[in-house]
Each structure stands twice: as C-alpha cells, then as structure tokens.
Coordinates of C-alpha atoms in Angstrom, one line a residue:
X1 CA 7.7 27.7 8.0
X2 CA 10.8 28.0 6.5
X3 CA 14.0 26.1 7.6
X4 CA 14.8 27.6 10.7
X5 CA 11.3 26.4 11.8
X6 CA 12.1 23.2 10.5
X7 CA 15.0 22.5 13.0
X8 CA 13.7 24.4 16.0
X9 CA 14.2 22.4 19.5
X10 CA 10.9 24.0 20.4
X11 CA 9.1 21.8 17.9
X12 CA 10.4 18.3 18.8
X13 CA 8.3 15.9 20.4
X14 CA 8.6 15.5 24.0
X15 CA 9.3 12.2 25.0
X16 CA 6.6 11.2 27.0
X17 CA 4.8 11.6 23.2
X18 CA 7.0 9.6 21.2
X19 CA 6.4 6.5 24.3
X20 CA 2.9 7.0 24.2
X21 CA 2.4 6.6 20.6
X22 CA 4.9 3.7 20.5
X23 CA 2.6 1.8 22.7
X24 CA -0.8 3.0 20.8
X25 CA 1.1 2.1 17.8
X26 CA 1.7 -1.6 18.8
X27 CA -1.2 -1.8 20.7
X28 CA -3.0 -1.2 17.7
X29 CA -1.3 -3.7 15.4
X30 CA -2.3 -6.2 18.2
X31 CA -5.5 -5.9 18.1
X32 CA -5.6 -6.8 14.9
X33 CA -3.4 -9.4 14.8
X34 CA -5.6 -11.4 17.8
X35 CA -8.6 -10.9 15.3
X36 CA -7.2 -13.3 13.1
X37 CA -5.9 -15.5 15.4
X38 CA -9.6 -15.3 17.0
X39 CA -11.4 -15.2 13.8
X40 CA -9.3 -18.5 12.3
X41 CA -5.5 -17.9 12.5
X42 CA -2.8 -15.6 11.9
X43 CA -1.6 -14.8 8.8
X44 CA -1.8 -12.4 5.9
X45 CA -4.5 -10.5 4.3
X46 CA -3.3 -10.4 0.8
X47 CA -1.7 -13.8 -1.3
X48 CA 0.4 -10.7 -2.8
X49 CA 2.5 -10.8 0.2
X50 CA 3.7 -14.4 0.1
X51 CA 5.2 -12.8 -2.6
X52 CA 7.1 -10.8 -1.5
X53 CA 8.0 -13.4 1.6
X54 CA 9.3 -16.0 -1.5
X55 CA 11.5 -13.4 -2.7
X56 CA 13.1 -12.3 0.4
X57 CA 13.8 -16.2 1.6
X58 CA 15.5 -16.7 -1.5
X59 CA 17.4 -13.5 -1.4
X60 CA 18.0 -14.2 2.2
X61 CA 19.1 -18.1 1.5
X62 CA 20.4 -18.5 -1.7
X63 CA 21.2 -14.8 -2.6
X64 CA 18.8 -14.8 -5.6
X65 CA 16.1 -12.3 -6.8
X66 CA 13.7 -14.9 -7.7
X67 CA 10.7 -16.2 -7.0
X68 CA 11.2 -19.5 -8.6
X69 CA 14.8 -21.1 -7.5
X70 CA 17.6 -20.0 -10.1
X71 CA 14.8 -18.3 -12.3
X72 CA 15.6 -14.3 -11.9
X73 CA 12.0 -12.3 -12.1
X74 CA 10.7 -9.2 -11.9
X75 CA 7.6 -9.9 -10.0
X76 CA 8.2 -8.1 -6.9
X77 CA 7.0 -4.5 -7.5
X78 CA 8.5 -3.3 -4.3
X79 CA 12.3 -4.1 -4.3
X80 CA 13.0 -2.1 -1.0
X81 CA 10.6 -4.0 0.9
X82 CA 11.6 -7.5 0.0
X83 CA 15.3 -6.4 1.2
X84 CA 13.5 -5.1 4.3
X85 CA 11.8 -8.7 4.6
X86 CA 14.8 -10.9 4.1
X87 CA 16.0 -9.5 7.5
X88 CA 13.3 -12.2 8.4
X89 CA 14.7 -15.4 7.3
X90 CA 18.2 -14.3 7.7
X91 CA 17.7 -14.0 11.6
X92 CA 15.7 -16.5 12.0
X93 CA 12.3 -15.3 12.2
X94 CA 9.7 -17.0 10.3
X95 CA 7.7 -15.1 8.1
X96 CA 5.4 -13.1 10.1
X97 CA 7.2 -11.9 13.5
X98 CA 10.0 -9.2 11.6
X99 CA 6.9 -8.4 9.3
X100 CA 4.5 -7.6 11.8
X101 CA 7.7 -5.7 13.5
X102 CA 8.6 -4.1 10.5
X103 CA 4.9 -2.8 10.4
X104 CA 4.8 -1.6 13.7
X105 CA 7.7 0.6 13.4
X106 CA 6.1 1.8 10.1
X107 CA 3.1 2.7 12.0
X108 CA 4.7 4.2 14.5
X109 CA 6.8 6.5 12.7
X110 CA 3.8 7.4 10.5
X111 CA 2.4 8.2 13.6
X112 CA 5.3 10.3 14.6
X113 CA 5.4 12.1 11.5
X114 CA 1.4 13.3 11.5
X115 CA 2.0 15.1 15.0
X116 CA 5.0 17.0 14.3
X117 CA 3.6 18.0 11.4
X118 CA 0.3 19.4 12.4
X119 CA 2.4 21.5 15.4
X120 CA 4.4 22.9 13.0
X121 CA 1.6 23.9 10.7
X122 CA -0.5 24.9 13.5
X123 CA 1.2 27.0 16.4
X124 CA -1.7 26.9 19.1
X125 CA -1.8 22.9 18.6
X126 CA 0.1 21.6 21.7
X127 CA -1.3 19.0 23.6
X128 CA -0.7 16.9 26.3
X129 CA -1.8 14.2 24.4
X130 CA -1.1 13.6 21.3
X131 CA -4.2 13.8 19.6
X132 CA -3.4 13.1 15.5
X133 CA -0.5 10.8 16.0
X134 CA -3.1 8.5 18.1
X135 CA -5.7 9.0 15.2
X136 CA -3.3 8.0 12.9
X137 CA -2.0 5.1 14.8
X138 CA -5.5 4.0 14.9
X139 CA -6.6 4.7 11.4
X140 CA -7.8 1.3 9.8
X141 CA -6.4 1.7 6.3
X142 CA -3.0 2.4 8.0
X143 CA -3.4 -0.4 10.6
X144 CA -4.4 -2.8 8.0
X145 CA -1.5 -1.8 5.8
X146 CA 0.9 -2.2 8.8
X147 CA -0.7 -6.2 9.0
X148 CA -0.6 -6.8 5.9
X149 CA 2.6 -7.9 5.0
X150 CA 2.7 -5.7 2.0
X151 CA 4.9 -2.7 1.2
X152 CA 1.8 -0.4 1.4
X153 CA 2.2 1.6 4.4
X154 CA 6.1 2.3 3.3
X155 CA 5.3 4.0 0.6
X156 CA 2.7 6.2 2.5
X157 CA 5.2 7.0 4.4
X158 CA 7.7 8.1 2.3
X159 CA 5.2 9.5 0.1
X160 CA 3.5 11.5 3.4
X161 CA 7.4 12.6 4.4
X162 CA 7.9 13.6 0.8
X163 CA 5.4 15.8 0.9
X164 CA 5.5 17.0 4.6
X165 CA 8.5 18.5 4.2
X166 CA 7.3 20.4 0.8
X167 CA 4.8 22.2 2.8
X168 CA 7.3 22.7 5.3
X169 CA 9.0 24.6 3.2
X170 CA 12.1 22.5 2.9
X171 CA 15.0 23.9 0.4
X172 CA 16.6 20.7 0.9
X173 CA 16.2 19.8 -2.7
X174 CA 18.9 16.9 -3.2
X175 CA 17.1 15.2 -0.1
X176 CA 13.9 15.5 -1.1
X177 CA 14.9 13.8 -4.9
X178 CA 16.8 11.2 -2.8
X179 CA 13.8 10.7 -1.1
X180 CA 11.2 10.6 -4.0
X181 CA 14.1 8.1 -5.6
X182 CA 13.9 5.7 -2.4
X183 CA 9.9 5.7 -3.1
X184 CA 10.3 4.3 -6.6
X185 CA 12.0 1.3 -4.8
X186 CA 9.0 0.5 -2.9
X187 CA 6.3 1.2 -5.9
X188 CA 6.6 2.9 -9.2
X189 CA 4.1 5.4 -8.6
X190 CA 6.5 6.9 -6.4
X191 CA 8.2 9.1 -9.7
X192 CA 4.7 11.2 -9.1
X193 CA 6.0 13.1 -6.5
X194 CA 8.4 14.9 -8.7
X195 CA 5.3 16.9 -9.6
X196 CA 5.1 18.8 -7.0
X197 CA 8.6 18.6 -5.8
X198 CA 9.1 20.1 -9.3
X199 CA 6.9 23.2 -8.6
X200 CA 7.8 23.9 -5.4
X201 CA 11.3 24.5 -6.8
X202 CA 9.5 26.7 -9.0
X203 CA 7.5 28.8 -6.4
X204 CA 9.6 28.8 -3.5
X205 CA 13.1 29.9 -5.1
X206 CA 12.9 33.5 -6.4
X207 CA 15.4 34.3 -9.7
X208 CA 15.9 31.7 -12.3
X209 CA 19.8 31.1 -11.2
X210 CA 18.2 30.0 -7.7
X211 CA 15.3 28.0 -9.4
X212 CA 17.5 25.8 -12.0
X213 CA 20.0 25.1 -8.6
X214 CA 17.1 23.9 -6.9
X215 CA 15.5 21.5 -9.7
X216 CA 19.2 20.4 -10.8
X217 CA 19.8 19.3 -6.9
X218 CA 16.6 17.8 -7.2
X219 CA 17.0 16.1 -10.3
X220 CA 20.6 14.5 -9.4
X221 CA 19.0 13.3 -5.9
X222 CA 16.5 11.4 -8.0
X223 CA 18.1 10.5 -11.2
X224 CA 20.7 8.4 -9.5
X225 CA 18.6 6.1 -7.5
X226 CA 15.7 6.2 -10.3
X227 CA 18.4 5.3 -12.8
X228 CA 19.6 2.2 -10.3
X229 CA 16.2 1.2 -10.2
X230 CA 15.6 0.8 -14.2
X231 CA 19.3 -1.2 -14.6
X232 CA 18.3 -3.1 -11.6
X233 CA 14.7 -4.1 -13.4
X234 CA 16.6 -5.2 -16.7
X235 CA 18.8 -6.8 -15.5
X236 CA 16.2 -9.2 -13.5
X237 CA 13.6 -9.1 -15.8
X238 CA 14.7 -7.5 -18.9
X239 CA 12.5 -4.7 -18.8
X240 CA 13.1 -1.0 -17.7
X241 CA 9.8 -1.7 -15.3
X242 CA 8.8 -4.7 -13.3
X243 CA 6.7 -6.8 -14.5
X244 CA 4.0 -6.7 -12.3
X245 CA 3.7 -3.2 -13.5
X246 CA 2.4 -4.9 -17.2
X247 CA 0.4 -7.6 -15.7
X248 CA -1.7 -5.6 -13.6
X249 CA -2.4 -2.9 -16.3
X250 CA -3.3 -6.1 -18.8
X251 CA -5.1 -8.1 -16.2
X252 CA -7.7 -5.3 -14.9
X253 CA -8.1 -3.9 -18.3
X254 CA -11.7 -5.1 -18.3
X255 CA -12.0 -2.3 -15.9
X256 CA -11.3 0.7 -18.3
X257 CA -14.3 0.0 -20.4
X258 CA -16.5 1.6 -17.7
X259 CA -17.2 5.3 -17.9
X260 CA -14.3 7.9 -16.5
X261 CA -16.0 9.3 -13.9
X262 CA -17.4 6.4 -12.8
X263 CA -13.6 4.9 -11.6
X264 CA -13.3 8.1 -10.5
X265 CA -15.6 8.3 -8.1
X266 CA -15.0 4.6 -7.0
X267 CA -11.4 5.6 -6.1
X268 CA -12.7 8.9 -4.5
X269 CA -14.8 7.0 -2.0
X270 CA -11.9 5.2 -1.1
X271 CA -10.8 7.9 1.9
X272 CA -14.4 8.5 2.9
X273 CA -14.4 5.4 4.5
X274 CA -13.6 6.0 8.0
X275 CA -12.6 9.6 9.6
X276 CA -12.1 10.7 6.0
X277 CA -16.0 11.2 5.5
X278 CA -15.5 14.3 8.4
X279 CA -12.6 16.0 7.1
X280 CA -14.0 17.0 4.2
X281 CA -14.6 20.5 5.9
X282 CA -11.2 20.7 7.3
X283 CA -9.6 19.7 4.0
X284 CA -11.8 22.9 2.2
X285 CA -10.5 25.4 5.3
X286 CA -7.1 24.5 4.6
X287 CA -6.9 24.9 1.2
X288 CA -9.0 28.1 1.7
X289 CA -5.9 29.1 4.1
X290 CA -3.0 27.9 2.1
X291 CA -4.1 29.6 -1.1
X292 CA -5.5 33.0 1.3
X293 CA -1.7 33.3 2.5
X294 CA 0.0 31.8 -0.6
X295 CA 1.1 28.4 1.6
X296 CA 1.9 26.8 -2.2
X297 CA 2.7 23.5 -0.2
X298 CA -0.4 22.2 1.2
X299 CA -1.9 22.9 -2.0
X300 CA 0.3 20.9 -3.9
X301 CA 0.2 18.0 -1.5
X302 CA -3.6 17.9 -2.1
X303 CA -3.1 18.4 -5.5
X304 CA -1.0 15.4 -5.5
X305 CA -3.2 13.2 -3.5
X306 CA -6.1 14.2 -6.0
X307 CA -4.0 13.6 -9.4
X308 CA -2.5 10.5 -7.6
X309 CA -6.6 8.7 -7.9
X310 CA -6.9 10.4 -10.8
X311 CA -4.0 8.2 -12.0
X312 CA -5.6 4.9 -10.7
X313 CA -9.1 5.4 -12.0
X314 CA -7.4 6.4 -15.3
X315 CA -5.1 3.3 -15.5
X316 CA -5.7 0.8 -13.1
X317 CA -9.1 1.6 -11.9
X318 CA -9.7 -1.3 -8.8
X319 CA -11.0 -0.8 -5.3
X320 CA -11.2 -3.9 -3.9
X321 CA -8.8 -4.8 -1.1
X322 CA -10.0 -1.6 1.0
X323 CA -8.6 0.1 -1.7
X324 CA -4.7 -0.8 -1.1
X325 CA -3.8 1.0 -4.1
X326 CA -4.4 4.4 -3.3
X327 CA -3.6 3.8 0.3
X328 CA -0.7 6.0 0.1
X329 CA -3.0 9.2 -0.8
X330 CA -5.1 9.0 2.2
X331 CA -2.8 10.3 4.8
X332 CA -2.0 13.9 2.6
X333 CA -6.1 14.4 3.1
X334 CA -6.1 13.1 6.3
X335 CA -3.5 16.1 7.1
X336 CA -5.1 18.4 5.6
X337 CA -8.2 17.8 7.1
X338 CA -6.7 17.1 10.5
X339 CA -4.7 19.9 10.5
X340 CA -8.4 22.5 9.3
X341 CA -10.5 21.0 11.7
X342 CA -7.9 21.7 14.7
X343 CA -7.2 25.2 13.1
X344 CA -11.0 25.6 13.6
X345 CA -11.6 24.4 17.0
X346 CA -9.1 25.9 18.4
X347 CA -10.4 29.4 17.4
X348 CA -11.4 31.9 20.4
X349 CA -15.7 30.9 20.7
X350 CA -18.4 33.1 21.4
X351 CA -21.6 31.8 22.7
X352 CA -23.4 29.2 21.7
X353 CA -20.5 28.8 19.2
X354 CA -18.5 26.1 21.0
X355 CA -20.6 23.4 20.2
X356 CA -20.1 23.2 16.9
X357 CA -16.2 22.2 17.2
X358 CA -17.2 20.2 19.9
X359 CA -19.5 18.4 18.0
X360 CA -17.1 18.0 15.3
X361 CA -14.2 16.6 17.1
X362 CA -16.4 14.0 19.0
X363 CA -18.0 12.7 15.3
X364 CA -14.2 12.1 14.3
X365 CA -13.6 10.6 17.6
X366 CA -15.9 7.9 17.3
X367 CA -15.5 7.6 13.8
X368 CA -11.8 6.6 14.0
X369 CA -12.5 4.3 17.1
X370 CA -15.7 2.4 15.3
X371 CA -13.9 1.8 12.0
X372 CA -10.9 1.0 13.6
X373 CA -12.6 -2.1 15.2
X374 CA -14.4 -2.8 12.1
X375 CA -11.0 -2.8 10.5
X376 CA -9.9 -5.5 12.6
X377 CA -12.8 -7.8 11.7
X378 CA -12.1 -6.9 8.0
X379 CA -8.4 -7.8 9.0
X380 CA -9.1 -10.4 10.4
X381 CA -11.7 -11.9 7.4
X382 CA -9.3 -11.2 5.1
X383 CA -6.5 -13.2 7.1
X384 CA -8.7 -16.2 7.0
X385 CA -9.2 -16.2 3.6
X386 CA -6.2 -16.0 2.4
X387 CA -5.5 -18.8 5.0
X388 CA -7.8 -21.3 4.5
X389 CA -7.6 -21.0 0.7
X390 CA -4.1 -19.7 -0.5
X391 CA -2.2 -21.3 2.1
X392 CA -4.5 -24.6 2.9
X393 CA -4.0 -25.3 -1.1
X394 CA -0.2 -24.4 -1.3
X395 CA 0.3 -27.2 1.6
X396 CA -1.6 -29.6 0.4
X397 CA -0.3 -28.9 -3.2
X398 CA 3.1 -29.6 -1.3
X399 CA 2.4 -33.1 0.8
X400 CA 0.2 -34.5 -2.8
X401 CA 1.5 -33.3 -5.8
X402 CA 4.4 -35.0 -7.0
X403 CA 7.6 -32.6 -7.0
X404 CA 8.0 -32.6 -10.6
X405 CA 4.6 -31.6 -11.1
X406 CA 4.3 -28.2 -13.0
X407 CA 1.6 -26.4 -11.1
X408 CA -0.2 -23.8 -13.0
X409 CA -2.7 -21.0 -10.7
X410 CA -3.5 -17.3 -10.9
X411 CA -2.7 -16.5 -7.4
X412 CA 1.6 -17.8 -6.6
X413 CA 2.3 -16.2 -3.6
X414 CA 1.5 -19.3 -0.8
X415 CA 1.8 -21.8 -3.4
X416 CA 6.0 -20.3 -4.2
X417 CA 6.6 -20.4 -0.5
X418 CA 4.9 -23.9 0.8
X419 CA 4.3 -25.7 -2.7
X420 CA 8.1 -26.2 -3.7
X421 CA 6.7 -26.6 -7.3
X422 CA 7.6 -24.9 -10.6
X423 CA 5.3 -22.7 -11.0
X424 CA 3.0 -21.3 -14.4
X425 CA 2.5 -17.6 -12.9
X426 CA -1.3 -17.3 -15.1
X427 CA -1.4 -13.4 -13.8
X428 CA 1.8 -12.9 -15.9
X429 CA 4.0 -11.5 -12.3
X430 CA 6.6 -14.1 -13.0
X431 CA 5.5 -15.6 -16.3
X432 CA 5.8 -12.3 -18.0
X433 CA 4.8 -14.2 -21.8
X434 CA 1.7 -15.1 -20.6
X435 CA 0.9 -11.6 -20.1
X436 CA -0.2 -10.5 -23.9
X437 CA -3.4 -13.3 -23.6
X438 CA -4.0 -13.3 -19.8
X439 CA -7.8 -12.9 -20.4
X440 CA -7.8 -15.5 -23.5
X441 CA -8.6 -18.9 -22.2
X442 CA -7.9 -20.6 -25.2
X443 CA -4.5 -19.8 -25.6
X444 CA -4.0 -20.3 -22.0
X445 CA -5.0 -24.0 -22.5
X446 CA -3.1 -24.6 -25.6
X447 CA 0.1 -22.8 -23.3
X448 CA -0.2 -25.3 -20.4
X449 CA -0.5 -27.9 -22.9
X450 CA 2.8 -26.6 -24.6
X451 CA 4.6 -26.4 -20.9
X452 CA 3.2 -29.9 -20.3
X453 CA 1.7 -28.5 -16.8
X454 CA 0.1 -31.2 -14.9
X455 CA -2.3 -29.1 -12.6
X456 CA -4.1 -26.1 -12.3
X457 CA -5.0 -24.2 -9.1
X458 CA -8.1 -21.9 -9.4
X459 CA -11.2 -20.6 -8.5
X460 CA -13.5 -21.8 -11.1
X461 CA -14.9 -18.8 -11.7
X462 CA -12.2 -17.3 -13.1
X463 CA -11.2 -19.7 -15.5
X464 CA -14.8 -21.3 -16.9
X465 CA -13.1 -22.3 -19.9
X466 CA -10.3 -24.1 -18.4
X467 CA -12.4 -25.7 -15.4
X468 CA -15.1 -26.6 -17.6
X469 CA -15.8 -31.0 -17.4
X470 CA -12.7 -31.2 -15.1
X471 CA -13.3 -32.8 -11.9
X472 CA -10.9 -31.2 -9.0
X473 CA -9.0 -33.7 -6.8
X474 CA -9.1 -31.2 -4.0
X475 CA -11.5 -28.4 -3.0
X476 CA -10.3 -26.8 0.2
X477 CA -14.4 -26.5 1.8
X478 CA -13.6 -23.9 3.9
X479 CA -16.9 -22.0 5.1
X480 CA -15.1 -18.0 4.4
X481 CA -15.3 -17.5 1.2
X482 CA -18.3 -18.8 0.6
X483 CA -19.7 -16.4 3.4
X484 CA -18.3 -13.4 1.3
X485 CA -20.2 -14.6 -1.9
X486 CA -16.8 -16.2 -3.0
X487 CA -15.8 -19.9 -4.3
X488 CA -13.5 -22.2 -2.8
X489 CA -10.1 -22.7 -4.4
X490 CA -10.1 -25.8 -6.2
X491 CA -7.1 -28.1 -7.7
X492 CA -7.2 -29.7 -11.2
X493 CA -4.9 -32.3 -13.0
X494 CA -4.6 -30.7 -16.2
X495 CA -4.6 -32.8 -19.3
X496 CA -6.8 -33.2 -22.2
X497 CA -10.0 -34.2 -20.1

C-alpha cells in the first residue's frame, strides 16, 4: 500500500459508484429531513447551530466575526465552518437550504471516502455495489451530523481522510500537516492527529536523515495554518483558543467528579450504538492483521480513535446529543471493523462454514437499516425541540420584548439570529467573564443586576436560584419536551422580585 497503490487507475471508483452513492447520500439526508417536517417542522437539532448561522450572517452581511453586531467573539469553535455557512446568506439562501446542501456533499464524500478505502485495504473487495459507502451514507450518527447544521461531520471527515491516508501509507507529509492544520479550523481537537501523523513519520521512514525530513514537512504543513488559527483567536477574542473551548470545560465540570472509568465507558458506548455493536469482531481481526504483517497504520488510526474518548471522558466527559462529541471517532472503528468483517467473509468457505459470514453480514445489514430509521425519529425529536422551544422563544422574545431590552439565557443561538437583542451569553460562548462563576447563581444575579439585564430566558431547572418567586410572562407550552422528561423554556423580567 504504498504510493504507487495510492494513485493507481485501477483503484478509482467507477462512475456508476460515485452516482449511486450521490443519490443514497441525498436520499438519505431526505429522509430525515421529512421527519422533522412530519414530526413538527424543519429545522435544527442543536441551538449550537444557530450559532454558527448568527456568525456566518454577520460575516456574510456586515463582514464581522461576531455574534452580537460590532461586538468581535470567539464563540464559534469551528471557524471553517461558519465561512462554509456564510455562502448561505451571501447567495441568498436562508439558513437551512446551503446547510442541508453543504451536508449532503459532506455525506457524500464521507461516503466516497469509506469505499475507496476498504478496496484499497482489501484487494478481493470489488463489488457491483457499493456496499460500505452505502453503509456509511446510511449510518445514523453520520446522517444526523449531515442535518444538523453543525460542523460535526467535517471534522470526521477530515479527521477519517487524515487518517486514511496514514494507513495508506502516504509519504505525503506536508499534505497530511496541511490537512491536520485545516481540522483545527473546524474544532480544536483536530491538533490530535499529529499523534499518529507523528509516528508514522517515525515508522514508515527508515534512517534518521529521512525521518527528521518527514516530521519537518509535517511540522511546516501544520505550523502555518495552526499558527493562523491562534493569531486569528486573539485577535477576536483575545485568547490563543476560542472561547467556547473554556466554557465548555467550566460548564460540564460537574461531570469530572464521577469515577474515570465510569466517563469512560459512557463515551465507549457511544459507537456501539448502531452497526458499531457488530464490528467489534472485525475491528479485533484487523488489528490482529495489521500488527501480524506490521500494517503500523490501522493500528494507529484505532489508536487514535481510542485516545481520542479517552480525551473526552478525561476532560469533557458528556454524551448526551447522540454523543456529537466523539462523532468524529466513530468512522476510524467503523473502518476498521468494516474493512475485518469483509476480509472475513470473503475468505474461501468450507462446509457448513458459510453461514457464519452470512449470518454476520445480514446482522449488520439490518442493524444499519433499523437504526438508521430510528435516527430519523431521533432527528427529527430533536428538530422539534429545538423548534418549539429555542426558536418559538427567540421570536417571540423578538415581536414583545422591547429592543433595548438586555436579554439574558443559557442557550443564544435562536435568540442571536431572531431576537435582535443584546444578549448576556450565561454559558460564557460570547460572555467569556461570566465564565469563572457559570455554576454560581449568586453571582450570576448580582452580574445581571450590574448589566442592568431586563430578562432572563431559561429552563427553570437550570437556574433554581434565579427562577425562584419569579413569575414568567411567557412559557412556550409546547407538548416535546415535556414528553422527553424535559421543561418548557420559560421567559422572566428580571429585576429585584
């Protein structure tokens, strides 16, 4: 698998592949997309990605990286992506159709990606149809991601290419730290990769002259966009990092007082959730096989994917949004394990002995197909909470709070794009002060008093403290959240009560 493999004409995908897993691809996102129009309406799954749809219109419109009009922030954690997204409003769009596009081709190419790489990897694999780029264009984390309005699924990507081409061998060093670079634009996690980028420079290069060539080509690809990435953060937000990247870490800190291994293995459940739960074999025969033949690659890719949850349930240990945070892991396993099980069943059978591959590929099968609709229910859930709360709120916030009114919530995203208020960011993404007492109601209160806020949007669990013998003038009564075991978003006029 070196790099003459890498370029062979053999290996490219015919055609008729590339059309038939564009239309599973959009197909796909489709489907999800009418299950939030069927379950309430279209929209997003996350308030995070108003977010990001607030940035890009006021890049787009007024040539600002802000959130808030003429107030520069750091509060987008994925710079790439917002550029990406202000495509949107500068043609036009609306907020959704380029999104939704955007994801699609995200999809797709992910898609694209997973079945060249398995042919590569495995020489008898060439079929008619393309078998793992379908499973991947149906696979509900991935489809999710590609609705979701979030820059989830790029990262994956990049992440996925990243380390495709290290176990294909690649001595394309430079493009490999330009790539890793790129990644840190769409999340911070991204420097991980260098990891085993780093060692494959190591392993693959024989005689130190070669080796320090290697890492420096590596290092120079990488330092110059990494180093764009830090000015650019300072000079928005006046830290070397976003500042998302603080207010995360301080909100969920609650989280690290449970026992290691017990984030651990919340985040390692995470894959098993789907097709995942049957690959477990095929990940174990292809690590057997990479470290039987010395294929350092594959084993560093699932070395990476391991030590990148290993990271979340060490620092930011939460699960909860289908576990969008380690997203960008899942598809290394689900190579691996793809790329083991078709090793395996395509092996010469004896007997009786074909029915235990047959078996195997039929439980994936329907394992991809039944949590890929249950991932459009989830989808579309999701969508209609965040619609009739977030978004409900943020317009009515709009038409009945007056416009000098300084709104103060936890969650900005709708209430930044339809509210048109200033805006008290409580989760500290673009109020970075409030980040050092984000879990301290009593300083929060004294704070809005300080500010002179005159409202606060909330669930009123979150904030007991600040809710407590405060009537809200609006409660949004929408019957979702309440089915989830959640409470409607209410809004408060703050004051001294």
């Amino acid at each position: 698998m070196g790099r003459k493999s890498m370029s062979s004409n053999h290996e490219k995908l015919p055609r008729q592949t590339i059309l038939i897993l564009a239309g599973i691809s959009i197909l796909s996102l489709v489907v999800y997309l009418l299950a939030s129009w069927l379950y309430y309406r279209p929209g997003f799954p996350l308030d995070d990605s108003w977010i990001h749809q607030t940035y890009a219109r006021n890049l787009a419109l007024r040539g600002e990286w802000a959130f808030l009009p003429g107030q520069p922030s750091g509060g987008s954690t994925a710079p790439l992506w917002t550029l990406i997204l202000s495509l949107g409003p500068l043609l036009r769009l609306g907020p959704f159709a380029w999104t939704f596009l955007a994801g699609a081709l995200l999809l797709w190419a992910f898609s694209l990606l997973a079945e060249t790489a398995v042919r590569r990897w495995v020489p008898s694999y060439r079929p008619r149809f393309p078998w793992v780029g379908a499973a991947f264009a149906v696979e509900w984390h991935l489809v999710w991601s590609a609705a979701s309005g979030m820059e989830t699924l790029l990262h994956a990507l990049l992440a996925t290419l990243v380390l495709v081409l290290i176990v294909s061998n690649t001595r394309r060093y430079f493009g490999l730290g330009l790539l890793i670079g790129l990644s840190v634009w769409v999340r911070p996690d991204g420097v991980t990769l260098l990891g085993p980028a780093f060692l494959a420079g190591l392993l693959y290069e024989t005689g130190w002259r070669k080796r320090l060539r290697a890492l420096a080509g590596l290092g120079i690809g990488f330092g110059g966009l990494f180093a764009l990435y830090l000015l650019f953060n300072l000079f928005v937000a006046g830290s070397p990092w976003p500042s998302t990247f603080y207010a995360k870490q301080a909100e969920y800190s609650v989280y690290l007082q449970l026992p290691f291994f017990s984030r651990l293995g919340e985040e390692w459940l995470q894959p098993m959730g789907g097709v995942g739960s049957v690959l477990v074999p095929g990940i174990l025969l292809s690590i057997l096989s990479a470290a039987r033949e010395r294929k350092w690659g594959l084993l560093l890719a699932v070395a990476w994917g391991g030590g990148y949850l290993v990271l979340y349930a060490w620092r930011l240990p939460v699960t909860y949004q289908h576990g969008r945070y380690v997203i960008p892991a899942m598809p290394v396993f689900f190579l691996a394990g793809l790329t083991g099980m078709i090793a395996f069943i395509l092996r010469p059978t004896r007997g009786y002995a074909w029915m235990i591959p047959f078996f195997w590929k039929t439980v994936a099968g329907v394992l991809v197909l039944a949590f890929w609709v249950q991932g459009a229910f989830a989808y579309g859930r999701d969508v209609a909470v965040i619609e009739s709360e977030m978004v409900v709120t943020a317009q009515w916030v709009s038409d009945h709070l007056s416009p000098e009114t300084l709104v103060a919530a936890h969650d900005i995203g709708a209430l930044g794009y339809y509210g048109g208020h200033a805006i008290i960011d409580l989760a500290g993404l673009v109020s970075p002060e409030v980040i050092p007492f984000l879990r301290d109601e009593d300083r929060l209160a004294l704070y809005l008093d300080e500010r002179q806020a005159g409202a606060l949007v909330t669930f009123p669990g979150w904030y007991p403290s600040l809710t407590r013998d405060r009537v809200p003038v609006y409660v949004t009564g929408s019957p979702f959240a309440p089915e989830m075991g959640e409470e409607n978003l209410a809004v408060y006029l703050w004051g001294r009560p």
